[in-house]
Tab-separated table of C-alpha atoms in Angstrom:
chain	number	residue	atom	x	y	z
F	1491	MET	CA	49.156	-1.140	33.406
F	1492	ASN	CA	47.056	0.830	35.845
F	1493	ASN	CA	46.779	3.713	33.430
F	1494	ARG	CA	45.694	1.363	30.675
F	1495	ILE	CA	42.971	-0.160	32.850
F	1496	GLU	CA	41.774	3.292	33.869
F	1497	ASN	CA	41.558	4.409	30.249
F	1498	ASN	CA	39.570	1.297	29.330
F	1499	TYR	CA	37.188	1.957	32.234
F	1500	VAL	CA	36.586	5.533	31.083
F	1501	SER	CA	35.910	4.332	27.562
F	1502	GLU	CA	33.295	1.846	28.756
F	1503	LYS	CA	31.677	4.476	30.936
F	1504	GLN	CA	31.495	6.889	28.031
F	1505	LEU	CA	29.928	4.156	25.921
F	1506	ARG	CA	27.221	3.580	28.533
F	1507	GLN	CA	26.561	7.312	28.699
F	1508	LEU	CA	26.291	7.417	24.922
F	1509	ASN	CA	23.706	4.631	24.926
F	1510	GLN	CA	21.716	6.373	27.647
F	1511	SER	CA	21.704	9.648	25.715
F	1512	ARG	CA	20.232	8.088	22.586
F	1513	VAL	CA	16.736	9.305	21.739
F	1514	GLU	CA	14.307	6.384	21.507
F	1515	ALA	CA	12.041	6.111	18.470
F	1516	LYS	CA	8.441	5.965	19.674
F	1517	ILE	CA	6.889	5.062	16.332
F	1518	VAL	CA	8.160	4.219	12.843
F	1519	VAL	CA	5.952	4.237	9.728
F	1520	LEU	CA	7.327	2.052	6.921
F	1521	LYS	CA	6.402	1.705	3.264
F	1522	ALA	CA	7.267	-1.400	1.278
F	1523	VAL	CA	9.383	-0.340	-1.717
F	1524	GLY	CA	10.919	-3.463	-3.228
F	1525	TYR	CA	14.280	-4.702	-4.418
F	1526	PRO	CA	17.089	-2.369	-5.531
F	1527	LEU	CA	17.793	-2.488	-9.245
F	1528	GLU	CA	20.380	-0.192	-10.860
F	1529	SER	CA	19.981	2.495	-8.179
F	1530	SER	CA	16.203	2.463	-8.438
F	1531	PHE	CA	13.379	0.305	-7.128
F	1532	ILE	CA	11.155	-2.004	-9.134
F	1533	GLU	CA	7.428	-1.870	-8.539
F	1534	THR	CA	6.398	-4.345	-5.855
F	1535	PRO	CA	3.130	-5.734	-4.522
F	1536	GLU	CA	1.809	-4.249	-1.307
F	1537	ILE	CA	2.808	-6.025	1.885
F	1538	GLU	CA	-0.049	-6.208	4.336
F	1539	VAL	CA	0.594	-6.621	8.044
F	1540	THR	CA	-2.215	-8.677	9.573
F	1541	ASN	CA	-0.574	-9.178	12.973
F	1542	LYS	CA	0.880	-5.900	14.213
F	1543	GLU	CA	2.392	-7.379	17.388
F	1544	LEU	CA	4.242	-10.107	15.481
F	1545	PHE	CA	5.541	-7.616	12.894
F	1546	GLU	CA	6.842	-5.340	15.657
F	1547	ILE	CA	8.763	-8.199	17.265
F	1548	TYR	CA	10.190	-9.105	13.838
F	1549	ALA	CA	11.173	-5.494	13.069
F	1550	GLN	CA	12.599	-4.746	16.523
F	1551	ASP	CA	14.696	-7.894	16.438
F	1552	GLN	CA	16.533	-7.080	13.220
F	1553	TRP	CA	16.650	-3.275	13.343
F	1554	SER	CA	17.181	-2.592	17.043
F	1555	GLY	CA	19.908	0.023	17.418
F	1556	TYR	CA	19.321	1.563	13.983
F	1557	LYS	CA	19.204	5.366	13.884
F	1558	LEU	CA	16.396	6.479	11.551
F	1559	HIS	CA	15.314	9.663	9.837
F	1560	LYS	CA	12.422	10.402	7.474
F	1561	GLY	CA	13.010	9.266	3.905
F	1562	GLN	CA	15.696	6.754	4.845
F	1563	TYR	CA	15.715	3.202	3.433
F	1564	ILE	CA	16.237	0.102	5.552
F	1565	PHE	CA	16.557	-3.463	4.282
F	1566	ASP	CA	15.144	-6.760	5.450
F	1567	GLN	CA	17.761	-9.416	6.215
F	1568	LYS	CA	15.562	-12.277	7.383
F	1569	LEU	CA	12.451	-13.497	5.531
F	1570	ILE	CA	12.952	-11.442	2.347
F	1571	PRO	CA	16.649	-10.471	2.261
F	1572	ASP	CA	17.494	-7.091	0.692
F	1573	PHE	CA	13.833	-6.131	0.415
F	1574	ALA	CA	13.680	-2.347	0.930
F	1575	PHE	CA	11.395	-0.343	3.193
F	1576	GLN	CA	11.267	3.434	3.193
F	1577	VAL	CA	10.847	5.320	6.470
F	1578	VAL	CA	7.758	7.431	5.795
F	1579	ASP	CA	7.863	8.878	9.286
F	1580	VAL	CA	9.709	8.408	12.562
F	1581	ARG	CA	8.837	10.139	15.822
F	1582	PRO	CA	10.991	11.765	16.995
F	1583	ASP	CA	13.134	12.193	13.906
F	1584	ASN	CA	16.761	11.004	14.039
F	1585	SER	CA	16.040	8.545	16.842
F	1586	TYR	CA	17.046	4.948	17.574
F	1587	ILE	CA	14.934	1.791	17.277
F	1588	THR	CA	14.563	-0.095	20.546
F	1589	HIS	CA	12.430	-2.965	21.731
F	1590	ASN	CA	9.815	-0.381	22.740
F	1591	THR	CA	9.462	1.099	19.251
F	1592	SER	CA	6.049	0.711	17.595
F	1593	PHE	CA	5.826	0.022	13.840
F	1594	LEU	CA	3.117	0.837	11.306
F	1595	MET	CA	3.037	-0.347	7.691
F	1596	PHE	CA	1.943	2.422	5.319
F	1597	LYS	CA	-0.766	1.337	2.851
F	1598	GLN	CA	0.180	2.707	-0.566
F	1599	ASP	CA	-3.329	2.674	-2.028
F	1600	SER	CA	-4.980	4.248	1.000
F	1601	LYS	CA	-6.562	7.674	0.697
F	1602	ILE	CA	-5.908	8.204	4.402
F	1603	LYS	CA	-2.392	9.271	5.178
F	1604	GLN	CA	-0.780	10.188	8.440
F	1605	THR	CA	0.183	13.800	7.930
F	1606	LEU	CA	2.236	16.075	10.082
F	1607	SER	CA	2.023	19.834	10.174
F	1608	LYS	CA	4.551	21.494	7.876
F	1609	HIS	CA	4.212	24.734	9.802
F	1610	GLU	CA	6.099	25.747	12.915
F	1611	TYR	CA	3.082	26.931	14.852
F	1612	LYS	CA	2.842	26.661	18.605
F	1613	VAL	CA	-0.340	26.774	20.643
F	1614	SER	CA	0.801	30.150	21.978
F	1615	ASP	CA	0.849	31.479	18.390
F	1616	VAL	CA	-2.942	31.224	18.232
F	1617	VAL	CA	-4.163	34.654	19.322
F	1618	GLY	CA	-7.153	34.647	21.645
F	1619	GLN	CA	-9.352	31.509	21.642
F	1620	THR	CA	-8.607	30.906	25.335
F	1621	LYS	CA	-11.178	28.140	25.736
F	1622	ALA	CA	-9.804	26.173	22.783
F	1623	LYS	CA	-6.207	26.544	23.980
F	1624	ASN	CA	-7.184	25.339	27.449
F	1625	LYS	CA	-8.700	22.243	25.828
F	1626	ALA	CA	-5.467	21.777	23.903
F	1627	LYS	CA	-3.588	21.752	27.226
F	1628	ILE	CA	-5.896	19.003	28.497
F	1629	ILE	CA	-5.272	16.960	25.346
F	1630	THR	CA	-1.521	17.434	25.768
F	1631	ASN	CA	-1.653	16.381	29.429
F	1632	TYR	CA	-3.694	13.312	28.556
F	1633	LEU	CA	-1.463	12.129	25.732
F	1634	GLU	CA	1.598	12.562	27.933
F	1635	ASN	CA	0.031	10.377	30.642
F	1636	PRO	CA	-2.992	8.439	29.289
F	1637	ASP	CA	-3.131	6.004	32.238
F	1638	LYS	CA	-3.860	8.851	34.630
F	1639	PHE	CA	-7.115	9.914	32.912
F	1640	LYS	CA	-8.572	6.485	32.098
F	1641	ASN	CA	-12.355	6.904	31.520
F	1642	TRP	CA	-12.091	10.673	32.014
F	1643	ALA	CA	-9.978	11.201	28.935
F	1644	PRO	CA	-11.000	13.705	26.228
F	1645	ARG	CA	-12.460	11.889	23.228
F	1646	ASN	CA	-14.557	13.846	20.704
F	1647	ILE	CA	-14.303	17.633	20.392
F	1648	LEU	CA	-15.895	20.051	17.911
F	1649	PHE	CA	-14.215	23.280	16.821
F	1650	TYR	CA	-16.611	25.664	15.087
F	1651	GLY	CA	-16.561	29.270	13.970
F	1652	ARG	CA	-15.980	31.632	11.085
F	1653	PRO	CA	-13.302	30.685	8.534
F	1654	GLY	CA	-9.833	31.942	9.368
F	1655	THR	CA	-10.295	32.096	13.139
F	1656	GLY	CA	-7.605	29.523	13.953
F	1657	LYS	CA	-9.301	26.093	14.030
F	1658	THR	CA	-6.838	24.365	11.704
F	1659	MET	CA	-3.927	26.422	12.988
F	1660	LEU	CA	-4.520	25.133	16.520
F	1661	ALA	CA	-4.571	21.545	15.223
F	1662	GLN	CA	-1.301	22.184	13.374
F	1663	ALA	CA	0.177	23.611	16.569
F	1664	LEU	CA	-0.840	20.460	18.439
F	1665	ALA	CA	0.854	18.401	15.718
F	1666	ASN	CA	4.103	20.247	16.325
F	1667	GLU	CA	4.017	20.284	20.111
F	1668	LEU	CA	2.817	16.734	20.780
F	1669	ASN	CA	5.216	13.840	20.542
F	1670	VAL	CA	2.502	11.624	19.032
F	1671	PRO	CA	1.220	11.072	15.482
F	1672	ILE	CA	-1.667	13.217	14.277
F	1673	HIS	CA	-3.922	12.361	11.327
F	1674	MET	CA	-5.069	15.580	9.626
F	1675	ILE	CA	-7.553	15.221	6.776
F	1676	LYS	CA	-10.362	17.067	5.033
F	1677	ALA	CA	-13.718	15.316	5.190
F	1678	THR	CA	-14.181	15.702	1.429
F	1679	SER	CA	-11.266	13.270	0.875
F	1680	LEU	CA	-13.276	10.559	2.649
F	1681	ILE	CA	-16.034	10.551	0.035
F	1682	GLY	CA	-15.544	7.807	-2.552
F	1683	ASN	CA	-16.986	7.220	-6.016
F	1684	HIS	CA	-19.066	4.189	-5.042
F	1685	VAL	CA	-21.516	3.300	-2.317
F	1686	GLY	CA	-19.617	2.248	0.785
F	1687	ASP	CA	-16.350	3.964	-0.156
F	1688	GLY	CA	-16.838	6.726	2.394
F	1689	ALA	CA	-17.654	4.331	5.225
F	1690	ASN	CA	-14.621	2.198	4.376
F	1691	GLN	CA	-12.402	5.268	4.460
F	1692	ILE	CA	-13.714	6.214	7.913
F	1693	HIS	CA	-12.947	2.735	9.254
F	1694	GLU	CA	-9.527	2.780	7.564
F	1695	LEU	CA	-8.747	6.121	9.188
F	1696	TYR	CA	-9.472	4.809	12.673
F	1697	LYS	CA	-7.754	1.508	11.950
F	1698	GLN	CA	-4.530	3.351	11.211
F	1699	ALA	CA	-5.048	5.523	14.285
F	1700	ARG	CA	-5.326	2.410	16.475
F	1701	TYR	CA	-1.906	1.319	15.196
F	1702	THR	CA	-0.344	4.620	16.301
F	1703	LYS	CA	-2.230	5.470	19.491
F	1704	PRO	CA	-2.055	7.558	21.541
F	1705	THR	CA	-2.920	9.825	18.647
F	1706	VAL	CA	-5.134	12.674	17.453
F	1707	ILE	CA	-7.489	12.618	14.464
F	1708	PHE	CA	-8.345	16.033	13.032
F	1709	ILE	CA	-11.189	16.067	10.484
F	1710	ASP	CA	-11.663	19.452	8.820
F	1711	GLU	CA	-14.927	20.471	7.136
F	1712	ILE	CA	-16.788	17.695	8.956
F	1713	ASP	CA	-20.097	19.017	7.578
F	1714	ALA	CA	-19.106	17.560	4.181
F	1715	ILE	CA	-19.875	14.040	5.464
F	1716	ALA	CA	-21.896	14.552	8.648
F	1717	LEU	CA	-24.842	16.430	7.187
F	1718	GLU	CA	-28.136	16.511	9.051
F	1719	ARG	CA	-30.645	14.139	7.461
F	1720	LYS	CA	-32.664	16.912	5.796
F	1721	TYR	CA	-29.529	18.229	4.049
F	1722	GLN	CA	-28.216	14.894	2.771
F	1723	SER	CA	-29.907	15.301	-0.610
F	1724	LEU	CA	-27.505	18.189	-1.268
F	1725	ARG	CA	-24.573	15.804	-1.554
F	1726	GLY	CA	-26.179	12.445	-2.065
F	1727	ASP	CA	-26.934	9.744	0.457
F	1728	VAL	CA	-24.218	9.859	3.090
F	1729	THR	CA	-26.076	7.750	5.638
F	1730	GLU	CA	-23.477	4.971	5.573
F	1731	ILE	CA	-20.719	7.523	6.194
F	1732	VAL	CA	-22.570	9.015	9.162
F	1733	ASN	CA	-23.174	5.547	10.600
F	1734	ALA	CA	-19.508	4.607	10.200
F	1735	LEU	CA	-18.388	7.786	11.935
F	1736	LEU	CA	-20.877	7.190	14.766
F	1737	THR	CA	-19.503	3.686	15.259
F	1738	GLU	CA	-15.932	4.930	15.532
F	1739	MET	CA	-16.729	7.915	17.744
F	1740	ASP	CA	-18.639	5.622	20.107
F	1741	GLY	CA	-15.514	3.516	20.458
F	1742	ILE	CA	-17.036	0.159	19.517
F	1743	GLU	CA	-13.497	-0.871	18.642
F	1744	ASP	CA	-10.588	-0.231	20.992
F	1745	ASN	CA	-10.389	3.522	20.485
F	1746	ASP	CA	-8.897	4.365	23.862
F	1747	SER	CA	-6.146	6.979	23.529
F	1748	ILE	CA	-7.630	8.248	20.248
F	1749	ILE	CA	-8.876	11.846	20.334
F	1750	THR	CA	-11.109	13.051	17.517
F	1751	ILE	CA	-11.217	16.777	16.786
F	1752	CYS	CA	-13.625	17.920	14.085
F	1753	ALA	CA	-13.901	21.404	12.631
F	1754	THR	CA	-16.723	23.157	10.796
F	1755	ASN	CA	-17.890	26.599	9.801
F	1756	ASN	CA	-21.534	25.448	9.891
F	1757	PRO	CA	-22.340	23.482	13.053
F	1758	GLU	CA	-26.071	24.000	12.567
F	1759	ILE	CA	-26.184	21.630	9.577
F	1760	LEU	CA	-24.455	18.728	11.346
F	1761	ASP	CA	-26.424	15.539	11.927
F	1762	TYR	CA	-27.690	15.574	15.516
F	1763	ALA	CA	-26.522	12.022	16.149
F	1764	ILE	CA	-22.957	13.059	15.291
F	1765	ARG	CA	-23.168	16.352	17.134
F	1766	SER	CA	-24.389	14.663	20.319
F	1767	ARG	CA	-21.159	12.612	20.439
F	1768	PHE	CA	-18.995	15.661	21.055
F	1769	GLU	CA	-18.217	16.119	24.725
F	1770	GLU	CA	-17.591	19.795	24.081
F	1771	GLU	CA	-18.266	22.312	21.321
F	1772	ILE	CA	-15.731	25.127	21.277
F	1773	GLU	CA	-16.493	28.289	19.354
F	1774	PHE	CA	-13.664	30.145	17.647
F	1775	THR	CA	-14.655	33.789	17.823
F	1776	LEU	CA	-13.573	36.788	15.795
F	1777	PRO	CA	-10.718	38.738	17.424
F	1778	ASN	CA	-11.450	41.767	19.585
F	1779	ASP	CA	-9.571	45.072	19.316
F	1780	GLU	CA	-6.583	43.942	21.376
F	1781	GLU	CA	-6.338	40.606	19.577
F	1782	ARG	CA	-6.544	42.276	16.158
F	1783	ARG	CA	-3.673	44.541	17.124
F	1784	ILE	CA	-1.549	41.558	18.153
F	1785	ILE	CA	-2.377	39.703	14.921
F	1786	LEU	CA	-1.563	42.738	12.780
F	1787	GLU	CA	1.695	43.419	14.620
F	1788	LYS	CA	2.838	39.811	14.238
F	1789	ASN	CA	2.161	39.819	10.503
F	1790	ILE	CA	3.610	43.277	9.915
F	1791	LYS	CA	6.948	42.049	11.273
F	1792	THR	CA	7.169	39.513	8.460
F	1793	LEU	CA	6.250	41.854	5.584
F	1794	PRO	CA	9.045	42.343	3.016
F	1795	LEU	CA	8.406	46.119	2.843
F	1796	LYS	CA	8.461	48.818	5.495
F	1797	CYS	CA	5.127	50.029	6.843
F	1798	SER	CA	4.101	53.648	7.271
F	1799	PHE	CA	0.401	53.588	8.025
F	1800	ASN	CA	-1.829	54.295	11.004
F	1801	LEU	CA	-2.019	51.008	12.898
F	1802	ASP	CA	-4.553	52.299	15.441
F	1803	LYS	CA	-6.914	53.270	12.641
F	1804	LEU	CA	-6.468	49.903	10.930
F	1805	VAL	CA	-7.294	48.059	14.166
F	1806	CYS	CA	-10.585	49.953	14.367
F	1807	GLU	CA	-11.421	49.446	10.705
F	1808	THR	CA	-10.858	45.684	10.705
F	1809	LYS	CA	-13.673	44.879	13.125
F	1810	ASN	CA	-15.531	41.670	12.123
F	1811	LEU	CA	-12.531	40.369	10.208
F	1812	SER	CA	-10.751	37.118	11.057
F	1813	GLY	CA	-7.018	36.831	11.479
F	1814	ARG	CA	-6.715	35.222	8.069
F	1815	ASP	CA	-8.729	38.006	6.432
F	1816	MET	CA	-6.484	40.661	7.956
F	1817	LYS	CA	-3.396	38.909	6.663
F	1818	GLU	CA	-4.603	37.725	3.258
F	1819	LYS	CA	-7.098	40.425	2.265
F	1820	ILE	CA	-5.732	43.541	3.949
F	1821	LEU	CA	-1.993	43.322	4.449
F	1822	LYS	CA	-1.286	41.199	1.380
F	1823	THR	CA	-3.463	43.357	-0.882
F	1824	ALA	CA	-1.789	46.508	0.449
F	1825	LEU	CA	1.632	44.933	-0.065
F	1826	HIS	CA	0.889	43.986	-3.660
F	1827	ARG	CA	-0.381	47.482	-4.458
F	1828	ALA	CA	2.819	49.014	-3.135
F	1829	LEU	CA	4.899	46.553	-5.162
F	1830	CYS	CA	2.922	47.330	-8.311
F	1831	ASP	CA	3.735	51.010	-7.803
F	1832	SER	CA	7.437	50.129	-7.347
F	1833	ARG	CA	7.474	51.504	-3.795
F	1834	ASP	CA	9.373	50.088	-0.840
F	1835	VAL	CA	6.920	51.379	1.782
F	1836	ILE	CA	3.286	50.410	2.436
F	1837	ASN	CA	1.319	53.560	3.191
F	1838	ASP	CA	-2.193	54.545	4.285
F	1839	GLU	CA	-3.404	54.724	0.699
F	1840	ASP	CA	-2.452	51.077	0.156
F	1841	VAL	CA	-4.330	50.048	3.274
F	1842	SER	CA	-7.381	52.127	2.312
F	1843	TYR	CA	-7.385	50.443	-1.090
F	1844	ALA	CA	-7.360	47.008	0.560
F	1845	LEU	CA	-10.199	47.996	2.896
F	1846	ASP	CA	-12.295	49.234	-0.038
F	1847	GLU	CA	-11.742	45.959	-1.864
F	1848	ILE	CA	-12.916	43.834	1.044
F	1849	ARG	CA	-15.936	46.085	1.613
F	1850	LYS	CA	-17.021	45.267	-1.929
F	1851	GLU	CA	-16.870	41.545	-1.131
F	1852	VAL	CA	-19.075	41.792	1.943
F	1853	LYS	CA	-21.450	44.474	0.738
F	1854	HIS	CA	-24.324	42.011	0.378
F	1855	SER	CA	-23.424	39.895	3.390
F	1856	ASP	CA	-25.738	39.712	6.398
F	1857	LYS	CA	-22.676	40.263	8.572
F	1858	MET	CA	-21.797	43.703	7.352
F	1859	PHE	CA	-18.221	44.888	7.552
F	1860	VAL	CA	-17.880	47.948	9.764
């Protein structure tokens, strides 16, 4: 008898430990799919959630304890029995719904989608750019403890610099390292076919962000929509888009715990009203000699062929090139030349060929390649 009681006690203890070890789902993004029909789903009207708090109570009540992963289907058993929802995203993946889990309904016709980095970058993978990485640390600290910062939280930040210097890569690294949703979009996708489309897309973007906050919005190529007034004729009248972005960046709505990071190669053509909203402008500079060596060494390790060329010489000859240029225009071109010649080693001649090719591209540039 005593042994039996002891065994039961251990079993209950193990059960409690199991429950405590479960990873809690912080946020779940659902998409309405419809009713199952012969192993497929019929087309269904969009379900719009007008009261987020009420929907969360409803969802938590019936799905509490469910373990979810991306792509999984779950079924309603209350108001619309057997109606299917697909899990578009769950953070963290393979976690359990609790009464603290936040829910977001994915809008099928929306041009704005919550996207997560498909790369495995870390902030430490970005070579150089110390100032930008320090800002990333501040963002990370804030999103881990938003109540601590309050009115001193980071809000609007501008990344600018030559293409290929790591602006988007740093945002992708943040997406991987932060345990919060991140909305990554190109500004060109916000421009609609009709007057007002762009402004509506801006408001929709921030509306979705408010559902998932704390969160980060990363808008690449911001100059596509935030042109200075004198440049607006180049792409049509984008005044309503600029005004919509100003409204959201000012936080007229409840935008606490939403950080906006914008990136551009041409900060000088941004509308001043937009530019003045950034608390900090961080320049992404071209790598110096030491940084170029690190970038080259990292990429050389991943090449499918052996390398037998003078690395010191290549470091000197790639001055004024970005990390992306060194990878895509030097190493990749040299690799392809070696493959075309059916060789299993990349040599100095391959590298010289790649350097000659890129010199042709920049021959007429005001920033001459040295």
